[in-house]
Every structure is written in C-alpha cells, then in structure tokens.
CSV table of N, CA and C in Angstrom, one decimal:
chain,number,residue,atom,x,y,z
W,16,MET,N,-0.4,-3.8,12.7
W,16,MET,CA,-1.1,-2.5,12.9
W,16,MET,C,-2.5,-2.6,12.3
W,17,THR,N,-3.5,-2.1,13.1
W,17,THR,CA,-4.8,-2.0,12.6
W,17,THR,C,-5.3,-0.5,12.7
W,18,ALA,N,-6.3,-0.3,11.9
W,18,ALA,CA,-6.9,1.1,11.9
W,18,ALA,C,-7.3,1.5,13.3
W,19,ALA,N,-7.6,2.7,13.5
W,19,ALA,CA,-8.0,3.3,14.8
W,19,ALA,C,-9.2,2.5,15.4
W,20,SER,N,-10.1,2.0,14.5
W,20,SER,CA,-11.2,1.2,14.9
W,20,SER,C,-10.8,-0.2,15.4
W,21,GLY,N,-9.5,-0.5,15.0
W,21,GLY,CA,-9.0,-1.8,15.5
W,21,GLY,C,-9.4,-3.0,14.6
W,22,THR,N,-10.1,-2.7,13.5
W,22,THR,CA,-10.7,-3.9,12.8
W,22,THR,C,-10.0,-4.2,11.4
W,23,ILE,N,-9.3,-3.2,10.8
W,23,ILE,CA,-8.8,-3.5,9.5
W,23,ILE,C,-7.3,-3.7,9.5
W,24,PRO,N,-6.8,-4.9,9.2
W,24,PRO,CA,-5.4,-5.2,9.3
W,24,PRO,C,-4.7,-4.5,8.1
W,25,VAL,N,-3.4,-4.2,8.4
W,25,VAL,CA,-2.6,-3.4,7.5
W,25,VAL,C,-1.3,-4.2,7.3
W,26,ILE,N,-0.8,-4.2,6.0
W,26,ILE,CA,0.5,-4.7,5.6
W,26,ILE,C,1.2,-3.7,4.8
W,27,GLY,N,2.4,-3.4,5.1
W,27,GLY,CA,3.2,-2.4,4.3
W,27,GLY,C,4.1,-3.2,3.3
W,28,ILE,N,4.2,-2.6,2.1
W,28,ILE,CA,5.1,-3.1,1.1
W,28,ILE,C,6.2,-2.0,1.0
W,29,ALA,N,7.4,-2.3,1.4
W,29,ALA,CA,8.4,-1.3,1.4
W,29,ALA,C,9.6,-1.7,0.5
W,30,GLY,N,10.4,-0.7,0.3
W,30,GLY,CA,11.6,-0.9,-0.6
W,30,GLY,C,12.1,0.4,-1.1
W,31,ARG,N,13.2,0.4,-1.7
W,31,ARG,CA,13.8,1.6,-2.3
W,31,ARG,C,13.1,1.9,-3.6
W,32,SER,N,13.2,3.1,-4.1
W,32,SER,CA,12.6,3.5,-5.4
W,32,SER,C,13.1,2.5,-6.5
W,33,GLY,N,12.1,2.1,-7.3
W,33,GLY,CA,12.4,1.2,-8.4
W,33,GLY,C,12.6,-0.2,-8.1
W,34,SER,N,12.3,-0.6,-6.8
W,34,SER,CA,12.5,-2.0,-6.4
W,34,SER,C,11.4,-3.0,-6.9
W,35,GLY,N,10.3,-2.5,-7.2
W,35,GLY,CA,9.2,-3.3,-7.7
W,35,GLY,C,8.0,-3.4,-6.7
W,36,LYS,N,7.9,-2.4,-5.8
W,36,LYS,CA,6.8,-2.4,-4.9
W,36,LYS,C,5.4,-2.4,-5.5
W,37,THR,N,5.2,-1.5,-6.4
W,37,THR,CA,4.0,-1.3,-7.1
W,37,THR,C,3.6,-2.6,-7.9
W,38,THR,N,4.6,-3.1,-8.6
W,38,THR,CA,4.4,-4.3,-9.4
W,38,THR,C,4.0,-5.5,-8.5
W,39,LEU,N,4.6,-5.6,-7.4
W,39,LEU,CA,4.2,-6.7,-6.4
W,39,LEU,C,2.8,-6.5,-6.0
W,40,ILE,N,2.4,-5.3,-5.6
W,40,ILE,CA,1.0,-5.1,-5.2
W,40,ILE,C,0.1,-5.4,-6.3
W,41,GLU,N,0.4,-4.9,-7.5
W,41,GLU,CA,-0.4,-5.2,-8.7
W,41,GLU,C,-0.6,-6.7,-9.0
W,42,ARG,N,0.4,-7.4,-8.7
W,42,ARG,CA,0.3,-8.9,-9.0
W,42,ARG,C,-0.4,-9.6,-7.8
W,43,LEU,N,-0.3,-9.1,-6.6
W,43,LEU,CA,-1.0,-9.7,-5.5
W,43,LEU,C,-2.5,-9.5,-5.5
W,44,LEU,N,-2.9,-8.3,-5.9
W,44,LEU,CA,-4.4,-7.9,-5.9
W,44,LEU,C,-5.3,-8.9,-6.5
W,45,PRO,N,-5.1,-9.4,-7.8
W,45,PRO,CA,-6.0,-10.3,-8.4
W,45,PRO,C,-6.1,-11.6,-7.6
W,46,LEU,N,-5.0,-12.1,-7.1
W,46,LEU,CA,-5.0,-13.3,-6.3
W,46,LEU,C,-5.8,-13.2,-5.0
W,47,LEU,N,-5.6,-12.1,-4.3
W,47,LEU,CA,-6.3,-11.8,-3.1
W,47,LEU,C,-7.8,-11.6,-3.3
W,48,SER,N,-8.1,-10.9,-4.4
W,48,SER,CA,-9.5,-10.6,-4.8
W,48,SER,C,-10.2,-11.8,-5.2
W,49,GLU,N,-9.5,-12.7,-5.9
W,49,GLU,CA,-10.2,-14.0,-6.3
W,49,GLU,C,-10.6,-14.8,-5.0
W,50,ARG,N,-9.9,-14.6,-3.9
W,50,ARG,CA,-10.2,-15.3,-2.7
W,50,ARG,C,-11.3,-14.6,-1.9
W,51,GLY,N,-11.9,-13.6,-2.5
W,51,GLY,CA,-13.0,-12.9,-1.9
W,51,GLY,C,-12.6,-11.8,-0.9
W,52,LEU,N,-11.4,-11.4,-0.9
W,52,LEU,CA,-10.9,-10.4,0.0
W,52,LEU,C,-11.1,-9.0,-0.7
W,53,ARG,N,-11.6,-8.1,0.1
W,53,ARG,CA,-11.7,-6.7,-0.4
W,53,ARG,C,-10.5,-5.9,0.1
W,54,ILE,N,-9.7,-5.5,-0.8
W,54,ILE,CA,-8.4,-4.8,-0.4
W,54,ILE,C,-8.4,-3.4,-0.7
W,55,ALA,N,-8.0,-2.5,0.2
W,55,ALA,CA,-7.7,-1.1,-0.1
W,55,ALA,C,-6.2,-1.0,-0.2
W,56,VAL,N,-5.8,-0.1,-1.1
W,56,VAL,CA,-4.4,0.2,-1.3
W,56,VAL,C,-4.2,1.6,-1.1
W,57,ILE,N,-3.3,2.0,-0.2
W,57,ILE,CA,-3.0,3.4,0.0
W,57,ILE,C,-1.5,3.6,-0.3
W,58,LYS,N,-1.2,4.5,-1.2
W,58,LYS,CA,0.2,4.8,-1.5
W,58,LYS,C,0.5,6.2,-1.1
W,59,HIS,N,1.6,6.4,-0.4
W,59,HIS,CA,2.1,7.7,0.0
W,59,HIS,C,3.1,8.2,-1.0
W,60,THR,N,3.0,9.4,-1.4
W,60,THR,CA,4.0,10.0,-2.4
W,60,THR,C,4.4,11.3,-1.9
W,61,HIS,N,5.6,11.7,-2.3
W,61,HIS,CA,6.1,13.0,-1.9
W,61,HIS,C,5.8,14.1,-3.0
W,62,HIS,N,5.2,13.6,-4.1
W,62,HIS,CA,4.9,14.5,-5.2
W,62,HIS,C,3.5,15.2,-5.0
W,63,ASP,N,3.4,16.4,-5.5
W,63,ASP,CA,2.1,17.0,-5.5
W,63,ASP,C,1.1,16.2,-6.3
W,64,LEU,N,-0.2,16.2,-5.9
W,64,LEU,CA,-1.2,15.4,-6.7
W,64,LEU,C,-2.1,16.4,-7.4
W,65,GLU,N,-2.5,16.1,-8.6
W,65,GLU,CA,-3.5,16.8,-9.3
W,65,GLU,C,-4.4,15.7,-9.9
W,66,PHE,N,-5.5,15.5,-9.2
W,66,PHE,CA,-6.4,14.4,-9.6
W,66,PHE,C,-7.4,14.9,-10.7
W,67,ASP,N,-7.8,16.1,-10.7
W,67,ASP,CA,-8.8,16.6,-11.5
W,67,ASP,C,-8.3,17.1,-12.8
W,68,VAL,N,-9.2,17.2,-13.8
W,68,VAL,CA,-8.8,17.6,-15.2
W,68,VAL,C,-9.2,19.1,-15.3
W,69,PRO,N,-8.3,20.0,-15.6
W,69,PRO,CA,-8.6,21.4,-15.8
W,69,PRO,C,-9.8,21.5,-16.8
W,70,GLY,N,-10.7,22.4,-16.4
W,70,GLY,CA,-11.8,22.7,-17.3
W,70,GLY,C,-13.1,21.9,-16.9
W,71,LYS,N,-12.9,20.7,-16.3
W,71,LYS,CA,-14.1,19.9,-15.9
W,71,LYS,C,-14.7,20.5,-14.7
W,72,ASP,N,-16.0,20.1,-14.5
W,72,ASP,CA,-16.8,20.7,-13.4
W,72,ASP,C,-16.2,20.6,-12.1
W,73,SER,N,-15.8,19.4,-11.7
W,73,SER,CA,-15.3,19.2,-10.3
W,73,SER,C,-14.0,20.0,-10.1
W,74,TYR,N,-13.2,20.1,-11.1
W,74,TYR,CA,-12.0,20.9,-11.1
W,74,TYR,C,-12.3,22.4,-10.9
W,75,ARG,N,-13.3,22.8,-11.6
W,75,ARG,CA,-13.8,24.2,-11.5
W,75,ARG,C,-14.3,24.5,-10.1
W,76,PHE,N,-15.0,23.5,-9.5
W,76,PHE,CA,-15.6,23.7,-8.1
W,76,PHE,C,-14.4,23.9,-7.1
W,77,LYS,N,-13.4,23.1,-7.2
W,77,LYS,CA,-12.3,23.2,-6.3
W,77,LYS,C,-11.6,24.5,-6.5
W,78,ARG,N,-11.3,24.9,-7.7
W,78,ARG,CA,-10.6,26.2,-8.0
W,78,ARG,C,-11.5,27.3,-7.5
W,79,ALA,N,-12.8,27.2,-7.5
W,79,ALA,CA,-13.7,28.3,-7.1
W,79,ALA,C,-13.8,28.4,-5.6
W,80,GLY,N,-13.2,27.4,-4.8
W,80,GLY,CA,-13.2,27.5,-3.4
W,80,GLY,C,-13.8,26.4,-2.6
W,81,ALA,N,-14.3,25.3,-3.3
W,81,ALA,CA,-14.9,24.2,-2.5
W,81,ALA,C,-13.8,23.5,-1.7
W,82,ALA,N,-14.1,23.2,-0.4
W,82,ALA,CA,-13.2,22.5,0.4
W,82,ALA,C,-13.1,21.0,0.0
W,83,THR,N,-14.2,20.5,-0.5
W,83,THR,CA,-14.3,19.2,-1.0
W,83,THR,C,-15.1,19.2,-2.3
W,84,SER,N,-14.6,18.4,-3.3
W,84,SER,CA,-15.3,18.2,-4.5
W,84,SER,C,-15.4,16.7,-4.7
W,85,ILE,N,-16.6,16.2,-4.9
W,85,ILE,CA,-16.9,14.8,-5.1
W,85,ILE,C,-17.5,14.5,-6.4
W,86,LEU,N,-16.9,13.6,-7.2
W,86,LEU,CA,-17.3,13.2,-8.5
W,86,LEU,C,-17.9,11.8,-8.4
W,87,VAL,N,-19.1,11.6,-8.8
W,87,VAL,CA,-19.8,10.3,-8.6
W,87,VAL,C,-20.3,9.8,-10.0
W,88,SER,N,-20.1,8.5,-10.2
W,88,SER,CA,-20.6,7.9,-11.4
W,88,SER,C,-21.1,6.5,-11.0
W,89,ARG,N,-21.7,5.8,-11.9
W,89,ARG,CA,-22.2,4.4,-11.6
W,89,ARG,C,-21.1,3.5,-11.3
W,90,THR,N,-19.8,3.8,-11.7
W,90,THR,CA,-18.7,2.9,-11.5
W,90,THR,C,-17.8,3.3,-10.4
W,91,GLY,N,-18.0,4.5,-9.7
W,91,GLY,CA,-17.1,4.9,-8.7
W,91,GLY,C,-17.3,6.3,-8.2
W,92,LEU,N,-16.5,6.7,-7.2
W,92,LEU,CA,-16.6,7.9,-6.6
W,92,LEU,C,-15.2,8.5,-6.4
W,93,GLY,N,-15.0,9.7,-6.7
W,93,GLY,CA,-13.7,10.4,-6.5
W,93,GLY,C,-13.8,11.6,-5.6
W,94,VAL,N,-12.9,11.8,-4.7
W,94,VAL,CA,-13.0,12.9,-3.7
W,94,VAL,C,-11.7,13.6,-3.8
W,95,VAL,N,-11.8,15.0,-3.9
W,95,VAL,CA,-10.7,15.8,-3.8
W,95,VAL,C,-11.0,16.7,-2.6
W,96,LYS,N,-10.2,16.6,-1.6
W,96,LYS,CA,-10.5,17.3,-0.3
W,96,LYS,C,-9.3,18.0,0.2
W,97,ASP,N,-9.5,19.2,0.8
W,97,ASP,CA,-8.5,20.0,1.4
W,97,ASP,C,-8.3,19.5,2.8
W,98,PHE,N,-7.0,19.4,3.3
W,98,PHE,CA,-6.7,19.1,4.7
W,98,PHE,C,-5.7,20.2,5.2
W,99,GLU,N,-5.9,20.6,6.4
W,99,GLU,CA,-5.0,21.6,7.0
W,99,GLU,C,-3.7,21.0,7.4
W,100,ASN,N,-3.7,19.7,7.8
W,100,ASN,CA,-2.6,19.0,8.3
W,100,ASN,C,-2.5,17.6,7.6
W,101,ASP,N,-1.3,17.0,7.6
W,101,ASP,CA,-1.2,15.7,7.1
W,101,ASP,C,-2.1,14.7,7.9
W,102,LEU,N,-2.7,13.8,7.3
W,102,LEU,CA,-3.5,12.8,8.0
W,102,LEU,C,-2.6,11.6,8.3
W,103,SER,N,-2.9,11.0,9.5
W,103,SER,CA,-2.2,9.8,9.9
W,103,SER,C,-2.7,8.7,9.0
W,104,LEU,N,-2.0,7.6,9.0
W,104,LEU,CA,-2.4,6.4,8.3
W,104,LEU,C,-3.7,5.9,8.9
W,105,ASP,N,-3.9,5.9,10.2
W,105,ASP,CA,-5.1,5.5,10.9
W,105,ASP,C,-6.3,6.3,10.4
W,106,ASP,N,-6.1,7.7,10.3
W,106,ASP,CA,-7.1,8.6,9.9
W,106,ASP,C,-7.6,8.2,8.5
W,107,ILE,N,-6.6,8.0,7.6
W,107,ILE,CA,-6.9,7.7,6.2
W,107,ILE,C,-7.7,6.4,6.1
W,108,ILE,N,-7.3,5.4,6.9
W,108,ILE,CA,-7.9,4.1,6.8
W,108,ILE,C,-9.4,4.2,7.4
W,109,SER,N,-9.5,4.9,8.5
W,109,SER,CA,-10.9,5.0,9.1
W,109,SER,C,-11.8,5.8,8.2
W,110,LEU,N,-11.3,6.8,7.4
W,110,LEU,CA,-12.1,7.6,6.6
W,110,LEU,C,-12.4,6.9,5.2
W,111,TYR,N,-11.4,6.2,4.7
W,111,TYR,CA,-11.6,5.7,3.3
W,111,TYR,C,-11.5,4.2,3.0
W,112,ALA,N,-11.2,3.4,4.0
W,112,ALA,CA,-11.0,2.0,3.8
W,112,ALA,C,-12.1,1.2,4.4
W,113,VAL,N,-13.2,1.9,4.7
W,113,VAL,CA,-14.4,1.2,5.3
W,113,VAL,C,-14.9,0.1,4.4
W,114,GLY,N,-15.2,-1.1,5.0
W,114,GLY,CA,-15.7,-2.1,4.2
W,114,GLY,C,-14.7,-3.0,3.5
W,115,THR,N,-13.4,-2.9,3.9
W,115,THR,CA,-12.4,-3.7,3.3
W,115,THR,C,-11.9,-4.7,4.4
W,116,ASP,N,-11.3,-5.8,3.9
W,116,ASP,CA,-10.8,-6.8,4.7
W,116,ASP,C,-9.3,-6.5,5.2
W,117,MET,N,-8.6,-5.8,4.3
W,117,MET,CA,-7.2,-5.5,4.6
W,117,MET,C,-6.7,-4.3,3.8
W,118,VAL,N,-5.7,-3.6,4.4
W,118,VAL,CA,-5.2,-2.5,3.7
W,118,VAL,C,-3.7,-2.8,3.4
W,119,ILE,N,-3.3,-2.6,2.1
W,119,ILE,CA,-1.9,-2.7,1.7
W,119,ILE,C,-1.4,-1.2,1.5
W,120,VAL,N,-0.3,-0.9,2.2
W,120,VAL,CA,0.2,0.4,2.1
W,120,VAL,C,1.6,0.4,1.4
W,121,GLU,N,1.8,1.4,0.5
W,121,GLU,CA,3.1,1.5,-0.1
W,121,GLU,C,3.6,2.9,0.3
W,122,GLY,N,4.8,3.0,0.8
W,122,GLY,CA,5.3,4.2,1.4
W,122,GLY,C,5.1,4.1,2.9
W,123,PHE,N,4.8,5.3,3.6
W,123,PHE,CA,4.6,5.3,5.0
W,123,PHE,C,5.7,4.5,5.7
W,124,LYS,N,6.9,4.8,5.4
W,124,LYS,CA,8.1,4.1,5.9
W,124,LYS,C,8.1,4.1,7.5
W,125,HIS,N,7.6,5.2,8.1
W,125,HIS,CA,7.8,5.3,9.5
W,125,HIS,C,6.6,4.8,10.3
W,126,GLU,N,5.6,4.3,9.6
W,126,GLU,CA,4.5,3.6,10.3
W,126,GLU,C,4.9,2.3,10.9
W,127,ARG,N,4.3,1.9,12.0
W,127,ARG,CA,4.7,0.6,12.6
W,127,ARG,C,4.0,-0.6,12.1
W,128,ALA,N,3.4,-0.5,10.9
W,128,ALA,CA,2.7,-1.6,10.3
W,128,ALA,C,3.7,-2.7,10.0
W,129,PRO,N,3.4,-4.0,10.0
W,129,PRO,CA,4.3,-5.0,9.5
W,129,PRO,C,4.6,-4.8,8.1
W,130,LYS,N,5.8,-5.0,7.7
W,130,LYS,CA,6.2,-4.7,6.3
W,130,LYS,C,6.9,-5.9,5.6
W,131,ILE,N,6.7,-6.0,4.4
W,131,ILE,CA,7.4,-6.9,3.5
W,131,ILE,C,8.3,-6.0,2.6
W,132,GLU,N,9.6,-6.3,2.6
W,132,GLU,CA,10.5,-5.5,1.7
W,132,GLU,C,10.6,-6.2,0.3
W,133,VAL,N,10.6,-5.3,-0.7
W,133,VAL,CA,10.9,-5.7,-2.1
W,133,VAL,C,12.3,-5.2,-2.3
W,134,PHE,N,13.2,-6.1,-2.6
W,134,PHE,CA,14.6,-5.7,-2.7
W,134,PHE,C,15.2,-6.2,-4.0
W,135,THR,N,16.0,-5.2,-4.6
W,135,THR,CA,16.9,-5.5,-5.7
W,135,THR,C,18.3,-5.0,-5.4
W,136,ALA,N,19.3,-5.7,-5.8
W,136,ALA,CA,20.7,-5.2,-5.5
W,136,ALA,C,21.2,-4.2,-6.6
W,137,ASP,N,20.4,-3.9,-7.6
W,137,ASP,CA,20.8,-3.0,-8.7
W,137,ASP,C,21.4,-1.7,-8.2
W,138,ARG,N,20.9,-1.2,-7.1
W,138,ARG,CA,21.4,0.1,-6.6
W,138,ARG,C,22.6,0.1,-5.7
W,139,GLY,N,23.0,-1.1,-5.4
W,139,GLY,CA,24.2,-1.3,-4.5
W,139,GLY,C,24.0,-0.9,-3.1
W,140,GLU,N,22.7,-0.8,-2.6
W,140,GLU,CA,22.4,-0.5,-1.3
W,140,GLU,C,21.9,-1.7,-0.5
W,141,PRO,N,22.2,-1.9,0.8
W,141,PRO,CA,21.7,-3.1,1.5
W,141,PRO,C,20.2,-3.1,1.7
W,142,PRO,N,19.6,-4.2,1.9
W,142,PRO,CA,18.2,-4.3,2.2
W,142,PRO,C,17.8,-3.5,3.4
W,143,LEU,N,16.7,-2.8,3.4
W,143,LEU,CA,16.1,-2.1,4.5
W,143,LEU,C,15.9,-2.9,5.7
W,144,CYS,N,15.5,-4.2,5.5
W,144,CYS,CA,15.1,-5.1,6.6
W,144,CYS,C,16.3,-5.4,7.5
W,145,LEU,N,17.5,-5.2,7.0
W,145,LEU,CA,18.7,-5.4,7.8
W,145,LEU,C,19.1,-4.3,8.7
W,146,SER,N,18.3,-3.2,8.7
W,146,SER,CA,18.5,-2.1,9.6
W,146,SER,C,18.2,-2.3,11.0
W,147,GLY,N,17.5,-3.4,11.4
W,147,GLY,CA,17.1,-3.7,12.7
W,147,GLY,C,15.7,-3.3,13.0
W,148,ASP,N,15.0,-2.8,12.0
W,148,ASP,CA,13.5,-2.4,12.2
W,148,ASP,C,12.7,-3.7,12.3
W,149,ALA,N,12.2,-4.0,13.5
W,149,ALA,CA,11.4,-5.2,13.8
W,149,ALA,C,10.1,-5.3,13.0
W,150,ALA,N,9.7,-4.2,12.3
W,150,ALA,CA,8.4,-4.2,11.6
W,150,ALA,C,8.5,-5.0,10.3
W,151,TYR,N,9.8,-5.3,9.8
W,151,TYR,CA,9.9,-6.1,8.6
W,151,TYR,C,9.7,-7.6,9.0
W,152,ILE,N,8.8,-8.2,8.2
W,152,ILE,CA,8.4,-9.6,8.5
W,152,ILE,C,8.8,-10.6,7.4
W,153,ALA,N,9.2,-10.1,6.2
W,153,ALA,CA,9.6,-10.9,5.1
W,153,ALA,C,10.3,-10.0,4.1
W,154,ILE,N,11.0,-10.7,3.1
W,154,ILE,CA,11.6,-10.0,2.0
W,154,ILE,C,11.3,-10.7,0.7
W,155,VAL,N,11.0,-10.0,-0.3
W,155,VAL,CA,10.8,-10.5,-1.7
W,155,VAL,C,12.0,-10.1,-2.5
W,156,THR,N,12.7,-11.1,-3.0
W,156,THR,CA,13.9,-10.8,-3.7
W,156,THR,C,14.4,-12.0,-4.5
W,157,ASP,N,15.1,-11.8,-5.5
W,157,ASP,CA,15.8,-13.0,-6.2
W,157,ASP,C,17.2,-13.0,-5.9
W,158,GLU,N,17.7,-12.1,-4.9
W,158,GLU,CA,19.1,-12.1,-4.5
W,158,GLU,C,19.3,-13.1,-3.4
W,159,ASP,N,20.5,-13.5,-3.2
W,159,ASP,CA,20.9,-14.4,-2.0
W,159,ASP,C,21.2,-13.5,-0.8
W,160,ILE,N,20.2,-13.3,0.0
W,160,ILE,CA,20.3,-12.4,1.2
W,160,ILE,C,20.4,-13.2,2.4
W,161,ASP,N,21.3,-12.9,3.3
W,161,ASP,CA,21.5,-13.6,4.6
W,161,ASP,C,20.6,-12.9,5.6
W,162,THR,N,19.4,-13.4,5.9
W,162,THR,CA,18.5,-12.8,6.8
W,162,THR,C,17.6,-13.9,7.4
W,163,PRO,N,17.3,-13.8,8.7
W,163,PRO,CA,16.4,-14.8,9.3
W,163,PRO,C,14.9,-14.7,8.8
W,164,LEU,N,14.6,-13.6,8.1
W,164,LEU,CA,13.2,-13.4,7.6
W,164,LEU,C,12.9,-14.4,6.5
W,165,PRO,N,11.6,-14.7,6.4
W,165,PRO,CA,11.2,-15.5,5.3
W,165,PRO,C,11.5,-14.8,4.0
W,166,ARG,N,12.0,-15.5,3.0
W,166,ARG,CA,12.4,-14.9,1.7
W,166,ARG,C,11.6,-15.6,0.6
W,167,PHE,N,11.0,-14.7,-0.3
W,167,PHE,CA,10.2,-15.2,-1.4
W,167,PHE,C,10.8,-14.7,-2.7
W,168,ALA,N,10.7,-15.5,-3.7
W,168,ALA,CA,11.1,-15.1,-5.0
W,168,ALA,C,10.0,-14.1,-5.6
W,169,ARG,N,10.5,-13.2,-6.4
W,169,ARG,CA,9.5,-12.2,-7.0
W,169,ARG,C,8.3,-12.8,-7.7
W,170,ASP,N,8.5,-14.0,-8.3
W,170,ASP,CA,7.5,-14.6,-9.1
W,170,ASP,C,6.6,-15.5,-8.3
W,171,ASP,N,6.9,-15.7,-7.0
W,171,ASP,CA,6.2,-16.7,-6.2
W,171,ASP,C,5.0,-15.9,-5.5
W,172,ILE,N,4.1,-15.4,-6.3
W,172,ILE,CA,3.0,-14.6,-5.8
W,172,ILE,C,2.0,-15.4,-5.0
W,173,PRO,N,1.7,-16.6,-5.4
W,173,PRO,CA,0.8,-17.4,-4.5
W,173,PRO,C,1.4,-17.6,-3.1
W,174,ALA,N,2.7,-17.8,-3.0
W,174,ALA,CA,3.3,-18.0,-1.6
W,174,ALA,C,3.3,-16.7,-0.8
W,175,ILE,N,3.6,-15.6,-1.5
W,175,ILE,CA,3.5,-14.3,-0.8
W,175,ILE,C,2.1,-14.0,-0.3
W,176,ALA,N,1.1,-14.3,-1.2
W,176,ALA,CA,-0.3,-14.1,-0.8
W,176,ALA,C,-0.7,-14.9,0.4
W,177,ARG,N,-0.2,-16.2,0.4
W,177,ARG,CA,-0.5,-17.1,1.5
W,177,ARG,C,0.1,-16.6,2.8
W,178,PHE,N,1.4,-16.1,2.7
W,178,PHE,CA,2.1,-15.6,3.8
W,178,PHE,C,1.4,-14.4,4.4
W,179,ILE,N,0.9,-13.5,3.5
W,179,ILE,CA,0.2,-12.3,4.0
W,179,ILE,C,-1.1,-12.6,4.7
W,180,THR,N,-1.9,-13.5,4.1
W,180,THR,CA,-3.2,-13.8,4.7
W,180,THR,C,-3.0,-14.6,6.0
W,181,SER,N,-2.0,-15.5,6.1
W,181,SER,CA,-1.8,-16.2,7.3
W,181,SER,C,-1.2,-15.4,8.4
W,182,HIS,N,-0.4,-14.4,8.1
W,182,HIS,CA,0.2,-13.6,9.1
W,182,HIS,C,-0.6,-12.3,9.4
W,183,ILE,N,-1.2,-11.8,8.5
W,183,ILE,CA,-1.9,-10.5,8.7
W,183,ILE,C,-3.4,-10.8,9.0
W,184,LEU,N,-4.0,-11.7,8.3
W,184,LEU,CA,-5.4,-12.0,8.5
W,184,LEU,C,-5.7,-13.2,9.4
W,185,SER,N,-4.6,-13.9,9.7
W,185,SER,CA,-4.6,-15.1,10.5
W,185,SER,C,-5.6,-16.2,9.9
W,186,ARG,N,-5.5,-16.3,8.6
W,186,ARG,CA,-6.3,-17.3,7.9
W,186,ARG,C,-5.5,-17.7,6.7
W,187,ASP,N,-5.7,-18.9,6.3
W,187,ASP,CA,-5.0,-19.4,5.1
W,187,ASP,C,-5.9,-19.3,3.9
W,188,ILE,N,-5.3,-19.1,2.7
W,188,ILE,CA,-6.0,-19.1,1.5
W,188,ILE,C,-5.4,-20.2,0.6
W,189,PRO,N,-6.2,-20.8,-0.2
W,189,PRO,CA,-5.7,-21.9,-1.1
W,189,PRO,C,-4.7,-21.3,-2.1
C-alpha cells in the first residue's frame, strides 16, 4: 500500500494486545534510521487522546475554540486539530508523512497494507496471519508456528529490517 500520492510505502505491524508490536517498532527504528531512512510511525488507538497540558497556552487556545492549535519549537512541531470524520490512513499519510521514505503503522487492522504479525502464544489465541488475510507477509515470533510465511525471531532485528526494506522499499540494506 502506498499513500494517495503513490509515493510513500507502508508496512503494518500487527498483533494482539501485548504481543510486542510497539517494542518491535522501537527496535527497528534506530537500525532503519542508521541506514539513512526517514520513517514516519502512525499508531491507531481506540482511546481518547489528550495531547496538550491543561493550563498551557496551546491547550487554552483549543479550549477557547480554535479548530487547530499548533505548538512550534526549534526541536519540533505539534498539531492538535479537530476533524469532523475519521481520516483514512491515506489522508493521514498525505497530510503528515511528507518527506519520509516509509511509513510504519501499528493498528489499522482493516487497511490493506502489507503486514508483519508479532505473535506470542501467551494468550492462547492463534496467530492472526493464519486467518487467510493475504496482507500478512511475515511473522515475528519465538513460537514454532506452521506457516508458509517467513518467520523471524523477536531478537533478529537486522533480518527483520532487511526483509522490510527489500520487500517494501525494494532495496537491500546492509
């Protein structure tokens, strides 16, 4: 899957709650960044978000009725923006991932982006990739899973990074 502009490749990291998705992304980012890749990460959550700190100026602007409040410093930019409807993943990417080489998404289970599952047997549930969803392209697990998909150990971060770059970016990294 690529953004609406067709230029930014997307890889999904999927799995059940507590399986280690965030940890995998956190471990992949330094390795991908060291290779000169600019990565955007988009995480979908079902929880309400409160980005701003009560009492601070940007919080006060939003509470007073601003549709968008932007906080800028020399080290970054933060945006709190109202939306009437949920944005699609393509919309989010085209608005906020400009200038990146690849987008890693966590959540967005129903998007058609290629996905790597992070699996643990602790919960007693089967891997999602065995459901027949063709979007799954690999699994990261230390379990003995019978699947035709490539399987990577949790600690084999260099191999996972190489797999992602060769399959998603169509280029190899050392």
